[in-house]
């Protein structure tokens, strides 16, 4: 089918006008669904296991005790995989976040970001888990303590384990040689990163699986914290 020059230009113009309209709809949906709660009736138990919702302003992760009666994370994410197990193998907490392989492995600061990398990440990029061994977290604006029951913690741990392919010994598959520092490692993960299922939506799904009050949809950081303030 032949498209004339004027008709082709009109088509391109319509496509260009549709992009900001789609972006506005996306942002409005994120706001509306971020304000609506999932697990509205959740309340922290009197006694339980402390976990933390942690954010760097763009990306969120879940921080948990390395070892509890319900879960020993060293089995799936051995401290031998980090650069300095001699310094961090006995760290009491572990941080786990899911996200785009392009973003995690090629963008360590905003100077590394390019339009090509951003488009590659948003176009259903492969995913990875980023795992860090950490000291006792400090509560603050970007680190929120959440107390959950042992049963809720088991559900959370199950969700996280199911996010990564495991070998015959129950270990996650490491992205060898990939690190940000001396206390972290990267692992292959299930799922594809895209504008609907973002790193923050993965965190939202993890909290929802544990029964914690969270947003109905949260491609961005802020709704996760909004719901914990209710």
XYZ file of N, CA and C in Angstrom:
690
model
N 0.850 -1.198 0.000
C 0.000 0.000 0.000
C 0.885 1.247 0.000
N 0.577 2.161 -0.903
C 1.362 3.393 -1.011
C 0.729 4.498 -0.167
N 1.558 5.159 0.648
C 1.085 6.295 1.445
C 1.722 7.551 0.891
N 0.899 8.509 0.527
C 1.411 9.752 -0.041
C 2.200 10.533 0.993
N 2.998 11.483 0.494
C 3.807 12.295 1.395
C 3.006 13.014 2.457
N 1.962 13.770 2.099
C 1.162 14.460 3.120
C 0.517 13.503 4.117
N 0.006 12.353 3.629
C -0.624 11.381 4.527
C 0.401 10.799 5.494
N 1.610 10.551 4.984
C 2.665 10.009 5.849
C 3.038 11.008 6.936
N 3.137 12.291 6.552
C 3.472 13.314 7.539
C 2.380 13.433 8.606
N 1.113 13.317 8.187
C 0.018 13.377 9.159
C 0.088 12.193 10.125
N 0.429 11.021 9.600
C 0.555 9.833 10.444
C 1.653 10.013 11.478
N 2.796 10.514 11.035
C 3.907 10.748 11.959
C 3.518 11.770 13.021
N 2.816 12.829 12.618
C 2.382 13.847 13.571
C 1.448 13.253 14.614
N 0.527 12.408 14.177
C -0.398 11.784 15.126
C 0.344 10.888 16.122
N 1.324 10.169 15.600
C 2.115 9.314 16.491
C 2.879 10.148 17.512
N 3.451 11.254 17.063
C 4.199 12.123 17.977
C 3.275 12.738 19.020
N 2.063 13.086 18.640
C 1.100 13.638 19.596
C 0.595 12.576 20.565
N 0.581 11.317 20.121
C 0.093 10.244 20.981
C 1.062 9.934 22.111
N 2.357 10.162 21.894
C 3.352 9.817 22.917
C 3.126 10.593 24.213
N 3.028 11.933 24.200
C 2.772 12.630 25.464
C 1.420 12.269 26.074
N 0.419 11.968 25.229
C -0.885 11.567 25.763
C -0.768 10.247 26.527
N -0.027 9.301 25.955
C 0.176 8.025 26.632
C 0.961 8.206 27.925
N 1.958 9.083 27.896
C 2.752 9.340 29.097
C 1.889 9.942 30.200
N 1.025 10.887 29.842
C 0.135 11.501 30.832
C -0.810 10.453 31.421
N -1.363 9.587 30.576
C -2.245 8.526 31.066
C -1.500 7.583 32.011
N -0.264 7.275 31.667
C 0.565 6.394 32.498
C 0.790 7.016 33.882
N 1.145 8.286 33.906
C 1.412 8.961 35.170
C 0.151 9.091 36.012
N -0.980 9.381 35.375
C -2.243 9.487 36.109
C -2.654 8.135 36.691
N -2.452 7.070 35.925
C -2.769 5.740 36.429
C -1.872 5.368 37.598
N -0.585 5.711 37.499
C 0.345 5.428 38.590
C -0.049 6.169 39.858
N -0.493 7.414 39.707
C -0.919 8.189 40.866
C -2.190 7.609 41.475
N -3.180 7.336 40.640
C -4.465 6.843 41.137
C -4.320 5.486 41.822
N -3.636 4.562 41.169
C -3.486 3.223 41.734
C -2.475 3.202 42.876
N -1.581 4.178 42.887
C -0.655 4.290 44.015
C -1.338 4.761 45.289
N -2.420 5.520 45.138
C -3.172 6.008 46.293
C -4.169 4.985 46.821
N -4.473 3.963 46.022
C -5.419 2.926 46.440
C -4.644 1.779 47.087
N -5.113 1.278 48.242
C -4.341 0.271 48.962
C -4.682 -1.164 48.588
N -3.686 -2.010 48.681
C -3.852 -3.452 48.709
C -3.568 -3.903 50.136
N -4.267 -4.917 50.614
C -4.139 -5.363 52.010
C -4.460 -4.221 52.974
N -5.597 -3.585 52.725
C -5.998 -2.403 53.503
C -6.026 -2.663 55.008
N -6.445 -3.864 55.409
C -6.617 -4.137 56.835
C -5.369 -4.605 57.553
N -4.224 -4.600 56.868
C -3.008 -5.099 57.512
C -2.601 -4.233 58.696
N -2.128 -4.902 59.753
C -1.552 -4.202 60.908
C -0.344 -5.001 61.370
N 0.727 -4.351 61.770
C 1.911 -5.087 62.218
C 1.615 -5.880 63.478
N 2.209 -7.063 63.614
C 1.997 -7.860 64.822
C 2.719 -7.242 66.015
N 2.322 -7.666 67.200
C 2.981 -7.165 68.412
C 4.439 -7.614 68.445
N 4.683 -8.838 67.993
C 6.045 -9.370 67.897
C 6.206 -10.001 66.519
N 7.352 -9.835 65.942
C 7.541 -10.392 64.609
C 8.965 -10.224 64.134
N 9.121 -10.328 62.833
C 10.432 -10.233 62.192
C 10.544 -8.872 61.511
N 11.586 -8.100 61.802
C 11.722 -6.789 61.170
C 12.298 -6.901 59.760
N 11.630 -6.274 58.808
C 12.173 -6.098 57.468
C 12.159 -4.599 57.183
N 12.784 -4.192 56.088
C 12.873 -2.768 55.776
C 12.581 -2.556 54.294
N 11.781 -1.538 54.019
C 11.615 -1.027 52.659
C 12.666 0.053 52.481
N 13.537 -0.125 51.493
C 14.661 0.800 51.314
C 14.646 1.380 49.911
N 15.006 2.654 49.777
C 14.979 3.330 48.481
C 16.186 4.236 48.319
N 16.670 4.343 47.076
C 17.687 5.345 46.749
C 17.066 6.538 46.035
N 15.726 6.599 46.050
C 15.003 7.667 45.392
C 14.402 7.259 44.060
N 14.969 6.228 43.444
C 14.479 5.744 42.153
C 14.128 4.259 42.226
N 14.927 3.528 42.952
C 14.818 2.067 43.013
C 14.598 1.645 44.459
N 13.776 0.609 44.662
C 13.543 0.082 46.002
C 14.058 -1.347 46.119
N 14.322 -1.734 47.354
C 14.689 -3.112 47.663
C 14.119 -3.461 49.030
N 14.169 -4.750 49.354
C 13.706 -5.231 50.652
C 14.921 -5.693 51.440
N 15.060 -5.183 52.652
C 16.157 -5.578 53.529
C 15.594 -6.516 54.596
N 16.279 -7.648 54.808
C 15.803 -8.672 55.732
C 16.960 -9.234 56.544
N 16.662 -9.866 57.688
C 17.731 -10.560 58.406
C 18.334 -11.658 57.537
N 19.632 -11.811 57.591
C 20.279 -12.854 56.801
C 19.789 -14.240 57.218
N 19.637 -14.444 58.535
C 19.226 -15.759 59.026
C 18.107 -15.619 60.052
N 17.040 -16.385 59.839
C 15.955 -16.542 60.819
C 15.562 -18.015 60.803
N 14.641 -18.380 61.688
C 14.140 -19.753 61.674
C 13.428 -20.060 60.361
N 12.887 -19.035 59.726
C 12.122 -19.235 58.494
C 12.995 -19.282 57.249
N 14.159 -18.607 57.277
C 14.955 -18.484 56.055
C 16.404 -18.176 56.360
N 17.300 -18.884 55.682
C 18.728 -18.587 55.711
C 19.122 -18.188 54.292
N 19.339 -16.884 54.072
C 19.596 -16.392 52.727
C 20.977 -16.761 52.203
N 21.884 -17.194 53.084
C 23.213 -17.570 52.607
C 23.165 -18.814 51.730
N 22.088 -19.595 51.826
C 21.961 -20.787 50.989
C 21.747 -20.405 49.529
N 20.863 -19.432 49.285
C 20.568 -19.011 47.910
C 21.583 -18.008 47.380
N 22.097 -17.156 48.275
C 23.018 -16.090 47.860
C 24.274 -16.160 48.737
N 25.155 -17.114 48.478
C 26.322 -17.339 49.341
C 27.208 -16.096 49.450
N 27.642 -15.762 50.657
C 28.526 -14.601 50.811
C 29.848 -14.756 50.065
N 30.195 -15.993 49.686
C 31.418 -16.207 48.910
C 31.339 -15.540 47.531
N 30.137 -15.171 47.106
C 29.982 -14.537 45.799
C 30.348 -13.049 45.806
N 30.419 -12.446 46.983
C 30.773 -11.024 47.038
C 32.299 -10.891 47.033
N 32.787 -9.690 46.807
C 34.231 -9.485 46.682
C 34.967 -9.696 48.000
N 34.353 -9.240 49.099
C 35.049 -9.291 50.387
C 34.221 -10.033 51.433
N 34.083 -11.344 51.281
C 33.371 -12.099 52.313
C 34.058 -12.031 53.667
N 35.368 -11.787 53.651
C 36.088 -11.660 54.924
C 35.587 -10.479 55.742
N 35.048 -9.459 55.071
C 34.538 -8.280 55.767
C 33.034 -8.332 56.000
N 32.290 -8.975 55.083
C 30.834 -8.839 55.105
C 30.065 -10.145 55.288
N 30.746 -11.289 55.333
C 30.025 -12.568 55.414
C 29.186 -12.674 56.677
N 29.574 -11.978 57.732
C 28.821 -12.047 58.986
C 27.871 -10.866 59.162
N 27.660 -10.096 58.105
C 26.711 -8.987 58.183
C 25.328 -9.535 58.541
N 24.577 -8.843 59.401
C 23.302 -9.398 59.887
C 22.123 -9.244 58.936
N 22.250 -8.375 57.929
C 21.105 -8.115 57.040
C 21.501 -8.283 55.579
N 20.490 -8.546 54.763
C 20.687 -8.700 53.333
C 19.631 -7.879 52.605
N 20.038 -7.182 51.562
C 19.135 -6.381 50.739
C 18.966 -7.075 49.392
N 17.712 -7.214 48.942
C 17.438 -7.863 47.658
C 16.496 -6.973 46.852
N 16.904 -6.658 45.637
C 16.075 -5.872 44.734
C 16.114 -6.476 43.346
N 15.046 -6.292 42.608
C 14.898 -6.839 41.241
C 14.879 -5.679 40.270
N 15.429 -5.877 39.076
C 15.366 -4.783 38.115
C 15.950 -5.132 36.765
N 16.025 -4.114 35.916
C 16.518 -4.248 34.554
C 18.007 -4.607 34.541
N 18.358 -5.578 33.716
C 19.765 -5.973 33.593
C 20.595 -4.840 33.012
N 20.040 -4.132 32.019
C 20.760 -3.004 31.428
C 21.030 -1.937 32.469
N 19.984 -1.553 33.230
C 20.166 -0.515 34.233
C 21.152 -0.950 35.307
N 20.951 -2.149 35.848
C 21.786 -2.596 36.955
C 23.245 -2.787 36.555
N 23.485 -3.372 35.402
C 24.847 -3.777 35.065
C 25.637 -2.757 34.258
N 24.954 -1.782 33.649
C 25.696 -0.816 32.837
C 25.535 0.624 33.308
N 24.632 0.870 34.257
C 24.409 2.243 34.728
C 24.631 2.292 36.226
N 25.789 2.785 36.630
C 26.087 2.896 38.050
C 25.892 4.318 38.568
N 25.785 5.281 37.659
C 25.471 6.658 38.046
C 24.757 7.305 36.867
N 24.150 8.489 37.110
C 23.335 9.125 36.078
C 24.145 9.495 34.837
N 25.455 9.656 34.986
C 26.291 9.958 33.842
C 26.381 8.808 32.851
N 26.091 7.577 33.313
C 26.135 6.412 32.435
C 24.857 6.243 31.619
N 23.812 7.016 31.982
C 22.517 6.838 31.331
C 22.510 7.485 29.946
N 21.990 6.768 28.978
C 21.811 7.291 27.629
C 20.411 6.932 27.150
N 19.947 7.601 26.096
C 18.623 7.307 25.564
C 18.534 5.860 25.094
N 19.615 5.371 24.488
C 19.627 3.994 24.010
C 19.483 2.990 25.132
N 20.193 3.219 26.237
C 20.115 2.307 27.373
C 18.735 2.374 28.029
N 18.176 3.559 28.115
C 16.846 3.707 28.699
C 15.813 2.954 27.875
N 15.880 3.094 26.549
C 14.937 2.396 25.676
C 15.132 0.889 25.750
N 16.379 0.460 25.849
C 16.658 -0.977 25.953
C 16.079 -1.556 27.229
N 16.186 -0.797 28.323
C 15.651 -1.267 29.602
C 14.134 -1.347 29.572
N 13.498 -0.344 28.985
C 12.039 -0.286 28.974
C 11.418 -1.250 27.982
N 12.202 -1.725 27.034
C 11.676 -2.610 25.990
C 11.770 -4.074 26.437
N 11.163 -4.374 27.566
C 11.091 -5.739 28.078
C 12.480 -6.347 28.241
N 13.314 -5.631 28.989
C 14.684 -6.073 29.235
C 14.701 -7.290 30.157
N 15.754 -8.098 30.028
C 15.991 -9.180 30.983
C 16.164 -8.581 32.376
N 15.905 -9.377 33.400
C 15.994 -8.881 34.769
C 17.094 -9.595 35.543
N 17.526 -8.944 36.607
C 18.496 -9.517 37.538
C 18.083 -9.145 38.953
N 18.627 -9.876 39.915
C 18.511 -9.520 41.324
C 19.827 -8.912 41.782
N 19.735 -7.838 42.554
C 20.912 -7.241 43.174
C 20.847 -7.543 44.667
N 21.894 -8.167 45.177
C 21.927 -8.637 46.562
C 23.115 -8.013 47.278
N 22.849 -7.433 48.452
C 23.908 -6.806 49.246
C 23.862 -7.329 50.675
N 25.024 -7.578 51.249
C 25.142 -7.883 52.675
C 25.371 -6.575 53.423
N 24.540 -6.320 54.461
C 24.509 -5.007 55.097
C 24.557 -5.100 56.619
N 24.999 -4.020 57.272
C 24.873 -3.926 58.729
C 23.425 -3.610 59.110
N 23.185 -3.440 60.401
C 21.855 -3.065 60.873
C 21.371 -1.796 60.170
N 20.222 -1.844 59.481
C 19.735 -0.631 58.786
C 19.366 0.477 59.772
N 19.502 1.699 59.313
C 19.090 2.861 60.089
C 17.792 3.403 59.501
N 16.780 3.519 60.338
C 15.499 4.028 59.858
C 15.625 5.500 59.492
N 14.882 5.880 58.467
C 14.888 7.263 58.017
C 13.871 7.462 56.931
N 13.956 8.598 56.254
C 12.991 8.949 55.215
C 12.954 7.901 54.108
N 14.099 7.311 53.786
C 14.180 6.364 52.673
C 14.341 4.918 53.126
N 14.248 4.681 54.422
C 14.375 3.322 54.951
C 13.305 3.129 56.020
N 12.275 2.366 55.706
C 11.121 2.210 56.599
C 11.085 0.804 57.193
N 11.061 0.724 58.509
C 10.988 -0.568 59.199
C 9.558 -1.092 59.163
N 9.424 -2.398 58.876
C 8.118 -3.058 58.820
C 8.219 -4.342 59.639
N 7.305 -4.532 60.564
C 7.292 -5.746 61.378
C 6.244 -6.698 60.812
N 6.651 -7.929 60.512
C 5.719 -8.918 59.972
C 5.825 -10.217 60.770
N 4.789 -11.032 60.687
C 4.756 -12.298 61.414
C 5.657 -13.324 60.728
N 6.047 -14.396 61.438
C 6.850 -15.442 60.791
C 6.174 -16.035 59.560
N 4.848 -16.226 59.587
C 4.153 -16.759 58.428
C 4.208 -15.773 57.256
N 4.038 -14.495 57.532
C 4.150 -13.494 56.478
C 5.563 -13.465 55.904
N 6.547 -13.639 56.777
C 7.936 -13.648 56.313
C 8.206 -14.848 55.411
N 7.619 -15.992 55.743
C 7.783 -17.176 54.892
C 7.211 -16.922 53.504
N 6.064 -16.258 53.443
C 5.468 -15.958 52.142
C 6.348 -14.984 51.356
N 6.915 -14.008 52.045
C 7.834 -13.067 51.409
C 9.061 -13.795 50.872
N 9.639 -14.674 51.694
C 10.831 -15.420 51.277
C 10.520 -16.317 50.088
N 9.354 -16.946 50.076
C 8.965 -17.786 48.949
C 8.888 -16.967 47.665
N 8.289 -15.784 47.756
C 8.176 -14.915 46.584
C 9.558 -14.559 46.041
N 10.481 -14.206 46.919
C 11.813 -13.800 46.486
C 12.567 -14.985 45.881
N 12.498 -16.142 46.520
C 13.179 -17.321 45.969
C 12.639 -17.666 44.581
N 11.337 -17.523 44.404
C 10.734 -17.843 43.108
C 11.053 -16.798 42.039
N 11.669 -15.697 42.441
C 12.050 -14.669 41.473
C 13.357 -14.989 40.758
N 14.051 -16.038 41.209
C 15.360 -16.358 40.627
C 15.434 -17.835 40.290
N 16.032 -18.180 39.158
C 16.312 -19.600 38.886
C 17.385 -20.097 39.851
N 17.195 -21.311 40.368
C 18.125 -21.890 41.336
C 18.744 -23.159 40.765
N 19.983 -23.442 41.152
C 20.628 -24.675 40.701
C 20.183 -25.842 41.579
N 20.768 -27.004 41.363
C 20.362 -28.211 42.088
C 20.629 -28.104 43.579
N 21.494 -27.174 43.979
C 21.820 -26.996 45.389
C 21.043 -25.841 46.027
N 20.114 -25.269 45.271
C 19.311 -24.178 45.806
C 19.993 -22.830 45.752
N 21.063 -22.705 44.977
C 21.777 -21.440 44.854
C 21.314 -20.683 43.612
N 21.194 -19.365 43.750
C 20.861 -18.532 42.597
C 22.043 -18.498 41.631
N 21.753 -18.195 40.373
C 22.774 -18.210 39.325
C 23.438 -16.841 39.239
N 24.686 -16.770 39.656
C 25.383 -15.491 39.752
C 25.771 -14.939 38.392
N 25.650 -13.605 38.259
C 26.222 -12.884 37.120
C 27.694 -12.630 37.477
N 28.545 -13.554 37.108
C 29.931 -13.563 37.570
C 30.673 -12.283 37.193
N 31.399 -11.756 38.171
C 32.232 -10.578 37.929
C 31.493 -9.263 37.960
N 30.210 -9.276 38.294
C 29.409 -8.044 38.325
C 29.200 -7.610 39.766
N 29.696 -6.419 40.098
C 29.572 -5.890 41.459
C 29.505 -4.368 41.404
N 28.893 -3.773 42.409
C 29.009 -2.337 42.638
C 30.121 -2.042 43.637
N 30.263 -2.933 44.617
C 31.247 -2.730 45.677
C 31.724 -4.063 46.199
N 32.204 -4.075 47.447
C 32.778 -5.290 48.028
C 31.744 -6.183 48.698
N 30.503 -5.692 48.861
C 29.512 -6.436 49.650
C 28.312 -6.906 48.836
N 28.400 -6.887 47.493
C 27.218 -7.197 46.700
C 27.531 -8.153 45.551
N 26.449 -8.689 44.966
C 26.551 -9.557 43.795
C 25.237 -9.472 43.026
N 25.279 -9.892 41.762
C 24.091 -9.902 40.913
C 23.768 -11.335 40.505
N 22.460 -11.577 40.285
C 21.997 -12.921 39.950
C 20.943 -12.859 38.854
N 20.889 -13.916 38.053
C 19.828 -14.032 37.055
C 18.475 -14.049 37.759
N 17.459 -13.509 37.078
C 16.122 -13.447 37.669
C 15.082 -13.801 36.631
N 13.919 -14.201 37.109
C 12.780 -14.451 36.240
C 12.077 -13.131 35.924
N 11.427 -13.079 34.787
C 10.613 -11.918 34.438
C 11.356 -10.914 33.586
N 10.585 -10.045 32.963
C 11.117 -8.998 32.093
C 10.749 -7.626 32.639
N 11.717 -6.745 32.677
C 11.481 -5.374 33.107
C 10.774 -4.617 31.987
N 9.754 -3.842 32.352
C 9.024 -3.043 31.370
C 8.298 -1.918 32.106
N 7.633 -1.020 31.417
C 6.993 0.107 32.105
C 5.898 -0.291 33.094
N 5.329 -1.489 32.933
C 4.293 -1.952 33.855
C 4.910 -2.685 35.045
N 5.856 -3.567 34.770
C 6.528 -4.335 35.820
C 7.926 -3.758 36.003
N 8.042 -2.812 36.900
C 9.312 -2.149 37.188
C 9.935 -2.734 38.447
N 11.107 -2.227 38.798
C 11.759 -2.670 40.024
C 10.878 -2.392 41.246
N 10.210 -1.240 41.246
C 9.360 -0.882 42.386
C 8.081 -1.708 42.418
N 7.579 -2.099 41.239
C 6.416 -2.980 41.209
C 6.775 -4.350 41.756
N 7.984 -4.821 41.495
C 8.427 -6.093 42.080
C 8.438 -6.001 43.601
N 8.950 -4.907 44.139
C 8.939 -4.715 45.591
C 7.513 -4.670 46.099
N 6.648 -3.960 45.369
C 5.225 -3.906 45.741
C 4.629 -5.305 45.791
N 4.925 -6.141 44.780
C 4.388 -7.496 44.742
C 4.919 -8.340 45.893
N 6.184 -8.137 46.259
C 6.765 -8.874 47.383
C 6.052 -8.513 48.685
N 5.838 -7.217 48.917
C 5.138 -6.786 50.134
C 3.695 -7.270 50.130
N 3.043 -7.205 48.980
C 1.658 -7.666 48.893
C 1.557 -9.156 49.188
N 2.506 -9.941 48.692
C 2.503 -11.377 48.949
C 2.636 -11.665 50.436
N 3.374 -10.815 51.154
C 3.533 -10.978 52.594
C 2.320 -10.476 53.374
N 1.382 -9.822 52.678
C 0.192 -9.310 53.352
C 0.323 -7.907 53.880
N 1.424 -7.230 53.565
C 1.657 -5.864 54.048
C 0.811 -4.888 53.228
N 0.326 -3.841 53.881
C -0.409 -2.808 53.152
C 0.531 -2.139 52.152
N 0.086 -2.063 50.903
C 0.897 -1.448 49.865
C -0.019 -0.920 48.773
N 0.547 -0.364 47.723
C -0.249 0.218 46.645
C -0.790 -0.876 45.724
N -1.881 -0.560 45.014
C -2.394 -1.493 44.010
C -1.423 -1.636 42.847
N -0.772 -0.556 42.495
C 0.254 -0.572 41.441
C 1.250 0.521 41.766
N 2.546 0.212 41.636
C 3.550 1.196 42.022
C 4.796 1.092 41.152
N 4.741 1.632 39.930
C 5.940 1.640 39.106
C 7.009 2.580 39.651
N 6.608 3.475 40.565
C 7.533 4.429 41.180
C 7.669 4.161 42.675
N 8.628 4.824 43.285
C 8.960 4.600 44.694
C 7.879 5.093 45.646
N 7.397 6.316 45.445
C 6.648 7.031 46.464
C 5.403 6.311 46.979
N 4.566 5.691 46.130
C 3.361 5.048 46.662
C 3.631 3.961 47.694
N 4.771 3.289 47.593
C 5.100 2.261 48.569
C 5.238 2.855 49.963
N 5.819 4.038 50.054
C 5.972 4.710 51.342
C 4.668 5.369 51.773
N 3.911 5.913 50.823
C 2.616 6.516 51.166
C 1.734 5.531 51.907
N 1.644 4.309 51.399
C 0.734 3.329 51.995
C 1.168 2.897 53.379
N 2.462 2.906 53.658
C 2.931 2.540 55.002
C 2.682 3.643 56.019
N 2.348 4.830 55.557
C 2.051 5.935 56.473
C 0.583 5.945 56.904
N -0.259 5.127 56.269
C -1.682 5.130 56.576
C -1.950 4.499 57.936
